[in-house]
Amino acid sequence: MDKVQLASRLPGRLSRLADLSANLWWSWTIPARELFESIDGRLWRSSGHNPVRLLSEVEPRRLESLAADEEFLGKLDSVIELFDRRMSDEKNWVTKTYPGVFNHPVAYFSMEFAVHNSLPMYAGGLGVLAGDICKEASDLGLPFVGVGFMYPEGYFHQRISEDGWQIEHYRQLDFDLAPISRVTQPDGSRFLLSLLLGNKNIYLTAWEVKVGRGVLYLLDTNVPENEPGDRELSARLYSAGREIRLQQEYLLGIGGVRLLRALGINPVAWHCNEGHTSFLLLELLRERLTAGDSLESAIEKVRDQAVFTTHTPVPAGHDTFDPALMDRYFCCYWDSLKIERDEFLSLGQASPDEYFNMTVLGLKLSRRANAVSRLHGEVSRKMWRRLYGSTPESAVPIGHITNGIHVPTWETPPLTKAFEKYIGNDWYDRRHEIGFRDLLNKVPDEVLWQAHQFRKQRLIHLITERSRQEWSNAEVSSRRLVALGALMDPDVLTIGFVRRFVEYKRPSLLFRDVERLKKIVRNWQRPVQFIFAGKSHPADFMAKELIHRVYSQATDREFEGRVCFIEDYDLHLARYLVSGVDVWLNNPRRLLEASGTSGMKAGINGVPNASILDGWWQEGFNGKNGWAIGSEEKPENPLDEDSRDASDLYQLLEEQILPMYYDRDVTDSPRRWLKVMREAIASTVWEFSASRMMIEYVEQMYLPIARSLIGK
Ligand SMILES: *Cc1c(COP(=O)(O)O)cnc(C)c1O
């Protein structure tokens, strides 16, 4: 069913539901979510919270009866009224603070965007950040367009085989049931862009996703004009080898700029989210040169409008391409820049003969660059000092803007409602106040505890329901059911280790001394259980080994069913996990985690972090809002670092976390624990929010550019 059919399916009085379902604004607005849920709760859940699907599949009789239901109509009208107001009013931060400055949007390019489950265009934190930025830009009233890819197969879904190995499978996205629409020409025909990739023409079409006031444009090569192989260029995220990666990045950067120009959009600033997107800067350079600028002046003008964010503290993690591969795809392109091959390649090199490095390109062609946490800023300045001649490390022009999360997306309803009730409906706008801690103290302990227990039950229910389905669908061993969490207990302290499985995050650190851990887990007076989840990259065999190792532990009887691995970590599961476990565990090898954001999501939900002092936690930990594992000292030998951190983690569990959690008063309330929960919220809900982060991006990055363009 396409969107036109969808609208015609709705009784006249309900027609605005079609608009509402077509803008992901609903996904971070509690009354809008509840409205959809009230249409048909069962269908709402089975649709994966996808209103387009819900409205396409709900019984016509149900729609007729809702169209005559005064209570429903009242709620509908008030949600629509809010929607219309938020999409157009001038009472937003940007218009109030900087009137008349942002006359054109900020363009934000990213290889991934995680906006909602119904669009699986992300692999992990980078995409979640990009999605949260789109939403926050809308809330702040910042004119904004995102540019990325429409991957019809997205990122893979994960299953774990009976013997503990990750199995990847891809599902084709049903375009008709996704909250997207085709970008069309003014005459209504399909939009088609063609560009030269190496020696052949590639055609691109585009899709539009409405994210509040902003728009996300997604490029797609799956059009009949392309050869079959090329139609698949944008089929999947990060799946294939170097050459496809280069082709994708070429299409994203160069095609993305051409798309915006074709749509008549002239951004005020161009923001590259990670090196994958840096080719867009070449296209801006080409535009300038075509307009007659000299190379030097063109470079300066591009730099003036460009913002670059780096996310990778490991040299090997940056995208680089063999010059021979660059020759294949860029030999026509550097002709169009009217520069020689070597000069062209040098834009992506710190010194000749290196591979072409996308981060180097981004840094060379943008005036404003940032890392994503304070510590990552230090690491990045050290890493890239060699690009800046004799500049001392401290003066390397890479600053930092610490990541943050979109609070309305990640704060779960029981807490939001408690804040509204005890602090007031303006709690959200008061988060930055010095006195917010005192406001938070108005929420009684009991209410905070019950809100958390509710989320914990929801999480454990979800896990046990998945095991039940597994059991009823097919022949499955009891070992597997236990490993998937069938024996999880809502009364037991629950610790989550949930993140991409990759070596530096050390998912198996907890099992470094299995006997010691077993003692901790099997203490019947103070039991503890662990929930693991996370995908490993399909080509990363080491990471798959780590999943296998953790899964094998989960099947060990001596852990008594208190260790489990949940399949297919995604945005949906993330919301349950960050709010439903009691402690959020993070133990990367120090200095290798740029920021991390999942711990912030836990924090705002009153789930304290136990983490290595790396990424955001170096700034976030204040001695009262959770625990630090290990120390800032970094042993020479990684194995020493592992054993020190593991034994520190055991000690924390034995001496602090477990005793505090089970220390209850006469009403069975863990008073000391609740203090930590409160502090976890207070220390994150503003400081690590996307609001704080986006205000920094606006004031440090976009505003100077916008002002210089309008001469203010
Ligand atoms: C927040 C989030 C991430 C990022 O997690 P980190 O632990 O910060 O790396 C990755 N995947 C999903 C699905 C998320 O929601």
mmCIF file of N, CA and C and ligand atoms in Angstrom, residues 114 122-129 132 403 405 410 498-500 504-505 569-575 578 584-586 593 595-601 616, ligand 1:
data_model
loop_
_atom_site.group_PDB
_atom_site.id
_atom_site.type_symbol
_atom_site.label_atom_id
_atom_site.label_comp_id
_atom_site.label_asym_id
_atom_site.label_seq_id
_atom_site.Cartn_x
_atom_site.Cartn_y
_atom_site.Cartn_z
ATOM 1 N N ALA A 114 20.520 6.520 12.456
ATOM 2 C CA ALA A 114 19.593 5.674 13.214
ATOM 3 C C ALA A 114 18.484 6.581 13.742
ATOM 4 N N TYR A 122 21.733 1.787 10.012
ATOM 5 C CA TYR A 122 22.812 2.095 10.938
ATOM 6 C C TYR A 122 23.433 0.795 11.435
ATOM 7 N N ALA A 123 24.680 0.914 11.909
ATOM 8 C CA ALA A 123 25.342 -0.236 12.511
ATOM 9 C C ALA A 123 25.563 -0.016 13.999
ATOM 10 N N GLY A 124 25.727 1.221 14.416
ATOM 11 C CA GLY A 124 26.026 1.434 15.831
ATOM 12 C C GLY A 124 25.996 2.892 16.218
ATOM 13 N N GLY A 125 26.900 3.234 17.141
ATOM 14 C CA GLY A 125 26.871 4.543 17.772
ATOM 15 C C GLY A 125 26.947 5.727 16.808
ATOM 16 N N LEU A 126 27.708 5.583 15.732
ATOM 17 C CA LEU A 126 27.844 6.692 14.787
ATOM 18 C C LEU A 126 26.476 7.066 14.206
ATOM 19 N N GLY A 127 25.710 6.039 13.867
ATOM 20 C CA GLY A 127 24.390 6.280 13.299
ATOM 21 C C GLY A 127 23.415 6.822 14.331
ATOM 22 N N VAL A 128 23.502 6.308 15.557
ATOM 23 C CA VAL A 128 22.600 6.783 16.605
ATOM 24 C C VAL A 128 22.861 8.264 16.870
ATOM 25 N N LEU A 129 24.125 8.629 16.881
ATOM 26 C CA LEU A 129 24.465 10.033 17.073
ATOM 27 C C LEU A 129 23.844 10.882 15.959
ATOM 28 N N ASP A 132 20.137 11.191 16.431
ATOM 29 C CA ASP A 132 19.817 12.073 17.560
ATOM 30 C C ASP A 132 20.059 13.538 17.193
ATOM 31 N N ASN A 403 29.891 14.195 22.789
ATOM 32 C CA ASN A 403 28.599 13.695 22.309
ATOM 33 C C ASN A 403 27.510 13.809 23.366
ATOM 34 N N ILE A 405 23.007 12.676 23.907
ATOM 35 C CA ILE A 405 21.894 11.869 23.381
ATOM 36 C C ILE A 405 20.605 12.676 23.408
ATOM 37 N N TRP A 410 15.352 8.800 24.399
ATOM 38 C CA TRP A 410 15.928 7.772 25.265
ATOM 39 C C TRP A 410 15.379 7.746 26.682
ATOM 40 N N VAL A 498 26.349 -4.305 26.755
ATOM 41 C CA VAL A 498 25.598 -4.253 25.504
ATOM 42 C C VAL A 498 26.262 -3.259 24.581
ATOM 43 N N ARG A 499 26.872 -3.737 23.538
ATOM 44 C CA ARG A 499 27.568 -2.864 22.604
ATOM 45 C C ARG A 499 28.094 -3.692 21.461
ATOM 46 N N ARG A 500 28.562 -3.032 20.401
ATOM 47 C CA ARG A 500 29.172 -3.763 19.303
ATOM 48 C C ARG A 500 30.256 -4.667 19.885
ATOM 49 N N TYR A 504 38.569 -4.178 21.041
ATOM 50 C CA TYR A 504 38.998 -3.165 22.013
ATOM 51 C C TYR A 504 37.974 -2.944 23.133
ATOM 52 N N LYS A 505 36.722 -3.325 22.888
ATOM 53 C CA LYS A 505 35.717 -3.151 23.943
ATOM 54 C C LYS A 505 35.769 -4.290 24.981
ATOM 55 N N TYR A 569 20.897 -6.978 18.682
ATOM 56 C CA TYR A 569 20.867 -5.653 19.338
ATOM 57 C C TYR A 569 20.539 -4.577 18.292
ATOM 58 N N ASP A 570 19.526 -3.798 18.565
ATOM 59 C CA ASP A 570 19.175 -2.677 17.682
ATOM 60 C C ASP A 570 18.557 -1.563 18.521
ATOM 61 N N LEU A 571 18.049 -0.537 17.853
ATOM 62 C CA LEU A 571 17.498 0.608 18.588
ATOM 63 C C LEU A 571 16.372 0.202 19.534
ATOM 64 N N HIS A 572 15.537 -0.717 19.052
ATOM 65 C CA HIS A 572 14.385 -1.131 19.834
ATOM 66 C C HIS A 572 14.842 -1.800 21.136
ATOM 67 N N LEU A 573 15.725 -2.781 20.982
ATOM 68 C CA LEU A 573 16.239 -3.490 22.144
ATOM 69 C C LEU A 573 17.011 -2.530 23.056
ATOM 70 N N ALA A 574 17.706 -1.579 22.436
ATOM 71 C CA ALA A 574 18.508 -0.636 23.219
ATOM 72 C C ALA A 574 17.636 0.117 24.222
ATOM 73 N N ARG A 575 16.448 0.525 23.796
ATOM 74 C CA ARG A 575 15.584 1.284 24.708
ATOM 75 C C ARG A 575 15.204 0.447 25.934
ATOM 76 N N VAL A 578 18.827 -0.108 28.085
ATOM 77 C CA VAL A 578 19.424 1.021 28.810
ATOM 78 C C VAL A 578 18.574 1.441 30.006
ATOM 79 N N TRP A 584 25.125 -0.336 34.041
ATOM 80 C CA TRP A 584 25.583 -0.366 32.648
ATOM 81 C C TRP A 584 27.097 -0.509 32.659
ATOM 82 N N LEU A 585 27.576 -1.630 32.134
ATOM 83 C CA LEU A 585 29.005 -1.951 32.217
ATOM 84 C C LEU A 585 29.723 -1.610 30.914
ATOM 85 N N ASN A 586 30.854 -0.945 31.033
ATOM 86 C CA ASN A 586 31.651 -0.643 29.849
ATOM 87 C C ASN A 586 33.125 -0.791 30.192
ATOM 88 N N GLU A 593 38.068 4.228 23.148
ATOM 89 C CA GLU A 593 36.654 4.561 22.991
ATOM 90 C C GLU A 593 36.562 6.075 22.835
ATOM 91 N N SER A 595 33.968 8.207 22.471
ATOM 92 C CA SER A 595 33.038 8.798 23.425
ATOM 93 C C SER A 595 32.184 7.709 24.057
ATOM 94 N N GLY A 596 31.417 6.997 23.202
ATOM 95 C CA GLY A 596 30.399 6.095 23.722
ATOM 96 C C GLY A 596 29.186 6.936 24.038
ATOM 97 N N THR A 597 28.011 6.424 23.752
ATOM 98 C CA THR A 597 26.794 7.155 24.110
ATOM 99 C C THR A 597 25.807 6.290 24.861
ATOM 100 N N SER A 598 25.965 4.959 24.781
ATOM 101 C CA SER A 598 24.936 4.127 25.404
ATOM 102 C C SER A 598 24.917 4.350 26.919
ATOM 103 N N GLY A 599 26.082 4.614 27.508
ATOM 104 C CA GLY A 599 26.131 4.860 28.946
ATOM 105 C C GLY A 599 25.349 6.115 29.341
ATOM 106 N N MET A 600 25.287 7.079 28.434
ATOM 107 C CA MET A 600 24.500 8.291 28.715
ATOM 108 C C MET A 600 23.011 7.948 28.735
ATOM 109 N N LYS A 601 22.607 7.075 27.804
ATOM 110 C CA LYS A 601 21.201 6.662 27.749
ATOM 111 C C LYS A 601 20.818 5.977 29.050
ATOM 112 N N TRP A 616 33.451 9.440 27.160
ATOM 113 C CA TRP A 616 32.659 10.413 27.930
ATOM 114 C C TRP A 616 32.763 10.216 29.434
HETATM 115 C C1 LIG B 1 23.502 3.963 21.605
HETATM 116 C C2 LIG B 1 23.690 2.799 20.703
HETATM 117 C C3 LIG B 1 24.974 2.425 20.301
HETATM 118 C C4 LIG B 1 26.214 3.126 20.793
HETATM 119 O O1 LIG B 1 26.666 2.421 21.887
HETATM 120 P P1 LIG B 1 28.093 2.596 22.556
HETATM 121 O O2 LIG B 1 28.066 1.670 23.670
HETATM 122 O O3 LIG B 1 28.175 4.000 22.947
HETATM 123 O O4 LIG B 1 29.087 2.225 21.529
HETATM 124 C C5 LIG B 1 25.113 1.336 19.449
HETATM 125 N N1 LIG B 1 24.029 0.649 19.010
HETATM 126 C C6 LIG B 1 22.775 0.991 19.375
HETATM 127 C C7 LIG B 1 21.632 0.201 18.848
HETATM 128 C C8 LIG B 1 22.565 2.071 20.232
HETATM 129 O O5 LIG B 1 21.315 2.398 20.574
#
